[in-house]
Amino acid sequence: MNRELKWPHLKGLYELYITGQTSDSILKNAFVRSLKNRKLIGPKPGRLNTLMDKPGYKAYYEAKFLPAYQRYVTFLEANNIPLDGRQRFDEYDLETFAFIVERKDEILESVPSIRQFSSRVFHEKGSKYLEDHPGIASTVLRLLGLDSFPGSDPKENQWRFVIDPPSPKLIVLCENIANLKRPWIAIAHEIELWYVGGSNTAILENISFDKLQLPLFYCCDWDQDGIDIYKRIYKIFAEKGKDIGILTPYDQQAAIPEVSEKHESRWKEVDMVKQWPAHPFNAEQVELLSKLFRNKQWIEEESQDLVELLRYNELIKA
DNA sequence: ATTCCAATGGATTGGCATAT
DNA sequence: ATATGCCAATCCATTGGAAT
């Protein structure tokens, strides 16, 4: 799923598509190597350091890469970002750039510190990402038309990003920001999306009652952190007399080990259901929680397609 | 322990020389 | 003409040591 391709790789693959060869050194990337293993690309005979395309590459590229690459180029050109092969952003960053531009006005109303910005908008890469990658930070500043991020004022800026279609049928509150980066999907299905940064749930306490007329659901990682946040949110809304459900993952095969480089949320000593005796989970959810707990696994929010997820939970028609 | 900074290394670019 | 080779300039990420 995640190809982890940086701009030089994307550029090299495009050159391979257009000219049939490239001398860009892109083979260090595992995904590019997999294309070599699949004989879609290979070394050019007699040419050290040059790759050439093989039969099938063009069709493959057109199906898997060309539309995205064209979108990226259009976006970068429209925003005066050089298409220089020395840029180090990847596809995730590009998606995030587009999101930033879309939300520019909202962001400029109160620009948070670079740490907070990194942690909320580049959520999956962490709070230090922008500081550690000055090239990407300067691209973000360029997109926003700013010289620098405000100083690290500890005052918590509270954001609530909303994707709002004209006449929403239900509201989905997302733990992670991924779904809000593809607003057209939610808009097409008349779903209103909210993103409330990580554990920044306090902001929900001030939501007025008239926003709570629609059915409300929470979409999150199924891990200790995700369920903990759900518990907090559930309480906040319960005090307003409003129920919020949690979306059950449809692809439960997507469960992955709870310990990895990128993931640190482990289940506590006792089963979630015992941690939260008055829980609102249904039978399937209880069963899933105890299975994840037993197997020391979690399910990533992004592994579940939003539309499929809502179908599975019988919130939109199949 | 964390922050800062200069050196280092990996890689591309663009101009020019050279080979086919 | 066109492709390839070479190289200094440039950009970015990483590293390691000094400062706080």
PDB file of N, CA and C in Angstrom, chain A residues 189 305-318:
ATOM      1  N   HIS A 189     -20.355  11.091  -0.676  1.00  0.00           N
ATOM      2  CA  HIS A 189     -21.269  10.230   0.084  1.00  0.00           C
ATOM      3  C   HIS A 189     -22.030  10.982   1.171  1.00  0.00           C
ATOM      4  N   ASP A 305     -10.974   1.308   4.299  1.00  0.00           N
ATOM      5  CA  ASP A 305     -11.522   2.303   3.390  1.00  0.00           C
ATOM      6  C   ASP A 305     -12.804   2.899   3.976  1.00  0.00           C
ATOM      7  N   LEU A 306     -12.886   4.214   3.978  1.00  0.00           N
ATOM      8  CA  LEU A 306     -13.994   4.874   4.675  1.00  0.00           C
ATOM      9  C   LEU A 306     -15.366   4.438   4.161  1.00  0.00           C
ATOM     10  N   VAL A 307     -15.502   4.376   2.858  1.00  0.00           N
ATOM     11  CA  VAL A 307     -16.808   4.029   2.301  1.00  0.00           C
ATOM     12  C   VAL A 307     -17.185   2.585   2.628  1.00  0.00           C
ATOM     13  N   GLU A 308     -16.214   1.681   2.447  1.00  0.00           N
ATOM     14  CA  GLU A 308     -16.451   0.276   2.805  1.00  0.00           C
ATOM     15  C   GLU A 308     -16.827   0.151   4.283  1.00  0.00           C
ATOM     16  N   LEU A 309     -16.120   0.924   5.075  1.00  0.00           N
ATOM     17  CA  LEU A 309     -16.326   0.889   6.514  1.00  0.00           C
ATOM     18  C   LEU A 309     -17.759   1.286   6.869  1.00  0.00           C
ATOM     19  N   LEU A 310     -18.242   2.318   6.215  1.00  0.00           N
ATOM     20  CA  LEU A 310     -19.589   2.777   6.508  1.00  0.00           C
ATOM     21  C   LEU A 310     -20.635   1.791   5.990  1.00  0.00           C
ATOM     22  N   ARG A 311     -20.339   1.161   4.871  1.00  0.00           N
ATOM     23  CA  ARG A 311     -21.246   0.122   4.375  1.00  0.00           C
ATOM     24  C   ARG A 311     -21.320  -1.024   5.363  1.00  0.00           C
ATOM     25  N   TYR A 312     -20.155  -1.456   5.797  1.00  0.00           N
ATOM     26  CA  TYR A 312     -20.092  -2.582   6.720  1.00  0.00           C
ATOM     27  C   TYR A 312     -20.873  -2.281   8.000  1.00  0.00           C
ATOM     28  N   ASN A 313     -20.811  -1.038   8.428  1.00  0.00           N
ATOM     29  CA  ASN A 313     -21.526  -0.645   9.638  1.00  0.00           C
ATOM     30  C   ASN A 313     -22.974  -0.234   9.345  1.00  0.00           C
ATOM     31  N   GLU A 314     -23.395  -0.512   8.110  1.00  0.00           N
ATOM     32  CA  GLU A 314     -24.769  -0.275   7.669  1.00  0.00           C
ATOM     33  C   GLU A 314     -25.217   1.172   7.858  1.00  0.00           C
ATOM     34  N   LEU A 315     -24.299   2.084   7.557  1.00  0.00           N
ATOM     35  CA  LEU A 315     -24.622   3.505   7.671  1.00  0.00           C
ATOM     36  C   LEU A 315     -24.882   4.129   6.313  1.00  0.00           C
ATOM     37  N   ILE A 316     -24.368   3.490   5.266  1.00  0.00           N
ATOM     38  CA  ILE A 316     -24.789   3.878   3.917  1.00  0.00           C
ATOM     39  C   ILE A 316     -25.156   2.596   3.185  1.00  0.00           C
ATOM     40  N   LYS A 317     -25.922   2.774   2.123  1.00  0.00           N
ATOM     41  CA  LYS A 317     -26.423   1.582   1.423  1.00  0.00           C
ATOM     42  C   LYS A 317     -25.309   0.920   0.616  1.00  0.00           C
ATOM     43  N   ALA A 318     -25.413  -0.392   0.494  1.00  0.00           N
ATOM     44  CA  ALA A 318     -24.384  -1.143  -0.214  1.00  0.00           C
ATOM     45  C   ALA A 318     -24.401  -0.849  -1.716  1.00  0.00           C
TER      46      ALA A 318
END
